[in-house]
Amino acid sequence: MCNEWRDNLWLIVALAVVSLAIWVLLINVWSEIGSMTIPVGADAEDVYTLHVEIVPSESPEYTDYGEEKEAMEREDRLALMRVIRSSENVEAAAWSENALPFNYSFYGYEVQLDSEIPDTIGYQGNSRSASPDIAKVLRLRSRSGKTAEQLAGYLRNNEVLVSNTYSSRSRKPEELVGKSVHFPGDSVNHYRVADVIDFIRRSEYEWPWGGTILKSIDDENPGDVWEIAIRVKPGKGADFMEEFDNTPAMQQHRNLYLSNLTKLTDQRDSNQEGSESTARAFIGMMLLILIVILLGLLGTFWFRVQQRVQEIAIRKVCGATRKAVFGRIIGEGMILLAFATLLTGVIFWVVFKFANLESLNVFSTQETDVIVKCEIATLVIVCIGIILSLWWPASKAMKIEPAIAIKDE
């Protein structure tokens, strides 16, 4: 290896470029699909949504409420909800305002601790509102082991639930539990933080950016809430849809009617279709590039081994075993890879720091340990490629008779 240091130097540079390409590619792929390893924070199976609509005033079905419009519409809402909850196919139902996952609307809020000294840090999160049974509809997961019924009880008491946070500029949720908080600009309403739940995500492909603030909607006075979330009993989804289609009382009460019955999983698939296509494209591109790289390694090391057929033959004549020959050839490949990995690390960190790549979206969600794990994966991939690229031509060279291998010497 010392005698061939010039060729080895170029090979180290080539391996470093290959490793750097695979490393960056893995980080890109992780930025697209790595977020799928994070819990959604809710169980979307067997959950359906309905939207509350108003009969147009020009419709013959429209009823003029006069001065009692607000009270009459409230009765309409409660009547529709009672019919839904009375269904033998329904397990739980709740009013929802931005409370469901896979909803890309964003209501950014902050809660601050009540104290004589103004809280300048606060807890940042996506504000979600729902009636208490949302805990049972979504099967919210308490970080302290509370049941969904207990979480619903907290909401009935007009208490607030917060989630684990992914923001470094936010208070830890554990600091708020059991304490009184308020929303900035609201000096009248104060809430007690009851528990910490799992972060309710907007998408499986979106990296978490903060936390969740779940407030309660009065079940008997929901106001202008236009969405109902329903959990049906296991295996009763088709029965519920059929019941809804065949039950007029479940569809309309005077001026309010329900429409757009949708499975939450269908909404998830529809909203994430673009992200899934992008993820598949990244994975396909990665596999294609890996195949090209492995073929390149195979060609390079095949030529390298062919140049050493005579050396292998002489070593066999001198008593070297197959294991010793393989160990020397593969060992040299690992030495080259070690130097290439060191060079790759230096190049990556220099470019990463001085080119300000942290500001790019691909790196903005990544922690240092993820980058290191991608480098380890790169090392494993290139190592396997080198071993395969050396083992195949070396095994063929070992089968050549020494007399034939050195006949031209």
CSV table of C-alpha atoms in Angstrom, one decimal, residues 118-367:
chain,number,residue,atom,x,y,z
A,118,PRO,CA,-44.7,38.6,34.0
A,119,ASP,CA,-43.8,35.3,32.4
A,120,THR,CA,-41.6,36.2,29.4
A,121,ILE,CA,-41.0,32.6,28.3
A,122,GLY,CA,-44.4,30.8,28.3
A,123,TYR,CA,-45.4,27.6,26.7
A,124,GLN,CA,-45.8,27.6,22.9
A,125,GLY,CA,-48.2,25.3,21.0
A,126,ASN,CA,-51.0,24.7,18.6
A,127,SER,CA,-54.3,25.6,20.2
A,128,ARG,CA,-57.0,23.0,19.8
A,129,SER,CA,-60.5,23.1,21.3
A,130,ALA,CA,-63.0,20.3,21.8
A,131,SER,CA,-65.7,19.1,24.1
A,132,PRO,CA,-64.5,16.7,26.8
A,133,ASP,CA,-65.3,13.5,25.0
A,134,ILE,CA,-62.6,14.2,22.5
A,135,ALA,CA,-60.3,12.4,24.9
A,136,LYS,CA,-62.3,9.2,24.2
A,137,VAL,CA,-62.8,9.9,20.5
A,138,LEU,CA,-59.1,10.3,19.8
A,139,ARG,CA,-58.0,8.1,22.7
A,140,LEU,CA,-55.5,10.7,23.9
A,141,ARG,CA,-52.4,9.3,25.6
A,142,SER,CA,-51.5,10.8,28.9
A,143,ARG,CA,-47.8,11.0,29.7
A,144,SER,CA,-48.5,10.3,33.3
A,145,GLY,CA,-50.7,7.2,32.8
A,146,LYS,CA,-54.1,8.8,33.1
A,147,THR,CA,-57.0,7.2,31.3
A,148,ALA,CA,-59.0,8.8,28.5
A,149,GLU,CA,-62.0,9.1,30.9
A,150,GLN,CA,-59.8,10.9,33.4
A,151,LEU,CA,-58.6,13.3,30.7
A,152,ALA,CA,-62.2,13.9,29.7
A,153,GLY,CA,-63.0,14.7,33.4
A,154,TYR,CA,-60.2,17.4,33.4
A,155,LEU,CA,-61.7,19.0,30.3
A,156,ARG,CA,-65.2,19.0,31.9
A,157,ASN,CA,-63.7,21.0,34.8
A,158,ASN,CA,-62.6,23.5,32.2
A,159,GLU,CA,-58.9,22.6,32.7
A,160,VAL,CA,-56.3,22.6,30.0
A,161,LEU,CA,-54.1,19.8,28.7
A,162,VAL,CA,-50.7,20.5,27.2
A,163,SER,CA,-48.4,18.1,25.4
A,164,ASN,CA,-44.7,17.3,25.3
A,165,THR,CA,-43.0,20.1,23.3
A,166,TYR,CA,-40.5,20.1,20.5
A,167,SER,CA,-39.5,23.7,20.9
A,168,SER,CA,-36.3,24.7,22.6
A,169,ARG,CA,-37.7,28.2,23.2
A,170,SER,CA,-40.7,27.0,25.2
A,171,ARG,CA,-41.3,26.1,28.8
A,172,LYS,CA,-41.3,22.4,29.6
A,173,PRO,CA,-44.9,21.2,30.0
A,174,GLU,CA,-44.0,19.5,33.4
A,175,GLU,CA,-43.4,23.0,34.7
A,176,LEU,CA,-47.1,23.9,34.1
A,177,VAL,CA,-48.9,20.9,35.5
A,178,GLY,CA,-51.1,21.8,38.5
A,179,LYS,CA,-50.5,25.5,38.0
A,180,SER,CA,-52.7,28.4,36.8
A,181,VAL,CA,-52.0,29.8,33.4
A,182,HIS,CA,-53.5,32.4,31.1
A,183,PHE,CA,-53.3,33.4,27.5
A,184,PRO,CA,-51.4,36.5,26.6
A,185,GLY,CA,-53.8,39.5,26.3
A,186,ASP,CA,-56.5,37.8,28.4
A,187,SER,CA,-56.4,38.9,32.0
A,188,VAL,CA,-59.9,37.6,32.8
A,189,ASN,CA,-59.8,33.9,32.1
A,190,HIS,CA,-57.4,31.6,34.0
A,191,TYR,CA,-57.0,27.9,33.5
A,192,ARG,CA,-55.4,25.1,35.5
A,193,VAL,CA,-53.1,22.8,33.6
A,194,ALA,CA,-54.2,19.3,34.5
A,195,ASP,CA,-51.9,16.9,32.6
A,196,VAL,CA,-49.5,16.3,29.8
A,197,ILE,CA,-50.5,14.4,26.7
A,198,ASP,CA,-48.8,13.2,23.6
A,199,PHE,CA,-48.3,15.9,20.9
A,200,ILE,CA,-51.2,15.9,18.5
A,201,ARG,CA,-49.6,16.1,15.1
A,202,ARG,CA,-50.9,17.7,11.9
A,203,SER,CA,-49.2,15.1,9.6
A,204,GLU,CA,-47.0,12.0,9.9
A,205,TYR,CA,-44.5,13.7,7.6
A,206,GLU,CA,-44.3,17.0,9.3
A,207,TRP,CA,-41.6,17.5,11.9
A,208,PRO,CA,-43.0,18.7,15.2
A,209,TRP,CA,-42.4,22.3,15.8
A,210,GLY,CA,-43.9,23.0,19.2
A,211,GLY,CA,-46.6,21.6,21.5
A,212,THR,CA,-50.3,21.2,21.9
A,213,ILE,CA,-52.7,23.3,24.0
A,214,LEU,CA,-56.1,21.6,24.3
A,215,LYS,CA,-59.0,23.7,25.7
A,216,SER,CA,-62.5,22.6,26.5
A,217,ILE,CA,-65.7,23.5,24.6
A,218,ASP,CA,-68.9,23.5,26.7
A,219,ASP,CA,-70.8,20.4,25.6
A,220,GLU,CA,-74.1,22.1,26.2
A,221,ASN,CA,-73.2,25.4,24.7
A,222,PRO,CA,-70.7,24.7,21.9
A,223,GLY,CA,-71.2,28.0,20.1
A,224,ASP,CA,-70.4,28.2,16.4
A,225,VAL,CA,-68.5,24.9,16.2
A,226,TRP,CA,-68.8,23.3,12.8
A,227,GLU,CA,-67.2,19.9,13.2
A,228,ILE,CA,-68.2,16.8,15.0
A,229,ALA,CA,-65.7,14.0,15.7
A,230,ILE,CA,-67.1,10.5,16.2
A,231,ARG,CA,-65.6,7.2,17.3
A,232,VAL,CA,-67.6,4.2,16.2
A,233,LYS,CA,-67.3,0.9,17.9
A,234,PRO,CA,-64.8,-1.5,16.4
A,235,GLY,CA,-65.9,-3.0,13.1
A,236,LYS,CA,-69.1,-0.8,13.0
A,237,GLY,CA,-67.9,1.8,10.5
A,238,ALA,CA,-69.9,0.6,7.6
A,239,ASP,CA,-73.0,0.1,9.8
A,240,PHE,CA,-72.7,3.7,11.0
A,241,MET,CA,-72.4,5.1,7.5
A,242,GLU,CA,-75.5,3.1,6.5
A,243,GLU,CA,-77.4,4.2,9.5
A,244,PHE,CA,-76.5,7.9,8.9
A,245,ASP,CA,-77.7,7.6,5.2
A,246,ASN,CA,-81.0,6.1,6.3
A,247,THR,CA,-81.8,8.2,9.4
A,248,PRO,CA,-83.2,11.7,8.6
A,249,ALA,CA,-83.1,12.7,12.2
A,250,MET,CA,-79.4,12.1,12.3
A,251,GLN,CA,-78.9,14.2,9.2
A,252,GLN,CA,-81.0,17.3,9.9
A,253,HIS,CA,-82.8,19.2,12.6
A,254,ARG,CA,-84.7,22.2,11.4
A,255,ASN,CA,-82.2,24.7,10.0
A,256,LEU,CA,-79.0,22.7,10.7
A,257,TYR,CA,-77.9,19.6,8.9
A,258,LEU,CA,-74.8,17.4,8.9
A,259,SER,CA,-72.8,16.6,5.8
A,260,ASN,CA,-69.5,15.3,4.5
A,261,LEU,CA,-69.2,12.1,6.5
A,262,THR,CA,-65.5,11.3,6.2
A,263,LYS,CA,-63.2,8.7,7.8
A,264,LEU,CA,-60.3,10.4,9.5
A,265,THR,CA,-57.9,7.8,7.9
A,266,ASP,CA,-59.2,8.9,4.5
A,267,GLN,CA,-58.5,12.5,5.4
A,268,ARG,CA,-55.1,11.5,6.5
A,269,ASP,CA,-54.3,9.7,3.2
A,270,SER,CA,-55.6,12.6,1.2
A,271,ASN,CA,-53.7,15.3,3.0
A,272,GLN,CA,-50.4,13.2,3.0
A,273,GLU,CA,-50.6,12.1,-0.6
A,274,GLY,CA,-48.1,14.7,-1.8
A,275,SER,CA,-45.7,13.9,1.1
A,276,GLU,CA,-45.9,10.2,0.5
A,277,SER,CA,-45.1,10.7,-3.2
A,278,THR,CA,-42.1,12.8,-2.3
A,279,ALA,CA,-40.9,10.2,0.2
A,280,ARG,CA,-41.2,7.4,-2.4
A,281,ALA,CA,-39.3,9.5,-4.9
A,282,PHE,CA,-36.5,10.1,-2.4
A,283,ILE,CA,-36.3,6.4,-1.5
A,284,GLY,CA,-36.3,5.4,-5.2
A,285,MET,CA,-33.6,7.9,-6.0
A,286,MET,CA,-31.5,6.7,-3.0
A,287,LEU,CA,-31.8,3.1,-4.1
A,288,LEU,CA,-30.8,4.0,-7.7
A,289,ILE,CA,-27.8,6.0,-6.6
A,290,LEU,CA,-26.7,3.2,-4.2
A,291,ILE,CA,-26.9,0.7,-7.1
A,292,VAL,CA,-24.8,3.0,-9.3
A,293,ILE,CA,-22.3,3.5,-6.5
A,294,LEU,CA,-22.0,-0.3,-5.8
A,295,LEU,CA,-21.4,-1.0,-9.5
A,296,GLY,CA,-18.7,1.7,-9.5
A,297,LEU,CA,-17.1,0.2,-6.5
A,298,LEU,CA,-17.3,-3.3,-8.0
A,299,GLY,CA,-15.6,-2.1,-11.2
A,300,THR,CA,-12.8,-0.2,-9.3
A,301,PHE,CA,-11.9,-3.0,-6.9
A,302,TRP,CA,-12.3,-5.7,-9.6
A,303,PHE,CA,-9.6,-4.0,-11.6
A,304,ARG,CA,-7.5,-3.5,-8.5
A,305,VAL,CA,-7.7,-7.2,-7.6
A,306,GLN,CA,-7.0,-8.3,-11.2
A,307,GLN,CA,-3.7,-6.3,-11.1
A,308,ARG,CA,-2.7,-8.5,-8.1
A,309,VAL,CA,-3.5,-12.0,-9.4
A,310,GLN,CA,0.2,-12.8,-9.7
A,311,GLU,CA,0.8,-11.6,-6.1
A,312,ILE,CA,-2.1,-13.8,-4.9
A,313,ALA,CA,-0.6,-16.8,-6.8
A,314,ILE,CA,2.8,-16.3,-5.2
A,315,ARG,CA,1.4,-16.1,-1.8
A,316,LYS,CA,-0.5,-19.3,-2.3
A,317,VAL,CA,2.7,-21.1,-3.4
A,318,CYS,CA,4.4,-19.7,-0.3
A,319,GLY,CA,1.7,-21.4,1.9
A,320,ALA,CA,-0.8,-18.6,2.5
A,321,THR,CA,-4.3,-19.8,3.2
A,322,ARG,CA,-7.5,-18.5,1.5
A,323,LYS,CA,-8.4,-16.9,4.8
A,324,ALA,CA,-5.1,-15.1,5.0
A,325,VAL,CA,-5.3,-13.8,1.4
A,326,PHE,CA,-8.9,-12.7,1.9
A,327,GLY,CA,-8.0,-11.0,5.2
A,328,ARG,CA,-5.2,-9.0,3.6
A,329,ILE,CA,-7.2,-7.9,0.6
A,330,ILE,CA,-10.3,-6.9,2.5
A,331,GLY,CA,-8.1,-5.4,5.3
A,332,GLU,CA,-6.5,-3.1,2.8
A,333,GLY,CA,-10.0,-2.0,1.6
A,334,MET,CA,-11.0,-1.3,5.2
A,335,ILE,CA,-7.8,0.8,5.7
A,336,LEU,CA,-8.7,2.9,2.6
A,337,LEU,CA,-12.3,3.3,3.9
A,338,ALA,CA,-11.0,4.5,7.3
A,339,PHE,CA,-9.0,7.3,5.8
A,340,ALA,CA,-11.9,8.1,3.4
A,341,THR,CA,-14.4,8.3,6.3
A,342,LEU,CA,-12.1,10.7,8.2
A,343,LEU,CA,-11.8,12.9,5.2
A,344,THR,CA,-15.6,12.8,4.6
A,345,GLY,CA,-16.2,13.8,8.2
A,346,VAL,CA,-13.9,16.8,7.9
A,347,ILE,CA,-15.3,17.9,4.6
A,348,PHE,CA,-18.9,17.6,5.9
A,349,TRP,CA,-18.5,19.5,9.1
A,350,VAL,CA,-16.5,22.3,7.4
A,351,VAL,CA,-19.1,22.7,4.8
A,352,PHE,CA,-22.0,22.3,7.3
A,353,LYS,CA,-20.6,25.0,9.6
A,354,PHE,CA,-19.1,27.6,7.2
A,355,ALA,CA,-21.7,27.3,4.4
A,356,ASN,CA,-24.5,27.8,7.0
A,357,LEU,CA,-26.4,24.6,5.9
A,358,GLU,CA,-28.3,24.6,9.2
A,359,SER,CA,-30.6,27.2,7.7
A,360,LEU,CA,-31.7,24.9,4.9
A,361,ASN,CA,-34.9,22.9,5.5
A,362,VAL,CA,-33.2,19.6,5.0
A,363,PHE,CA,-31.0,20.2,8.1
A,364,SER,CA,-33.3,22.5,10.1
A,365,THR,CA,-35.1,19.6,11.8
A,366,GLN,CA,-32.1,17.4,12.4
A,367,GLU,CA,-30.3,16.9,15.6
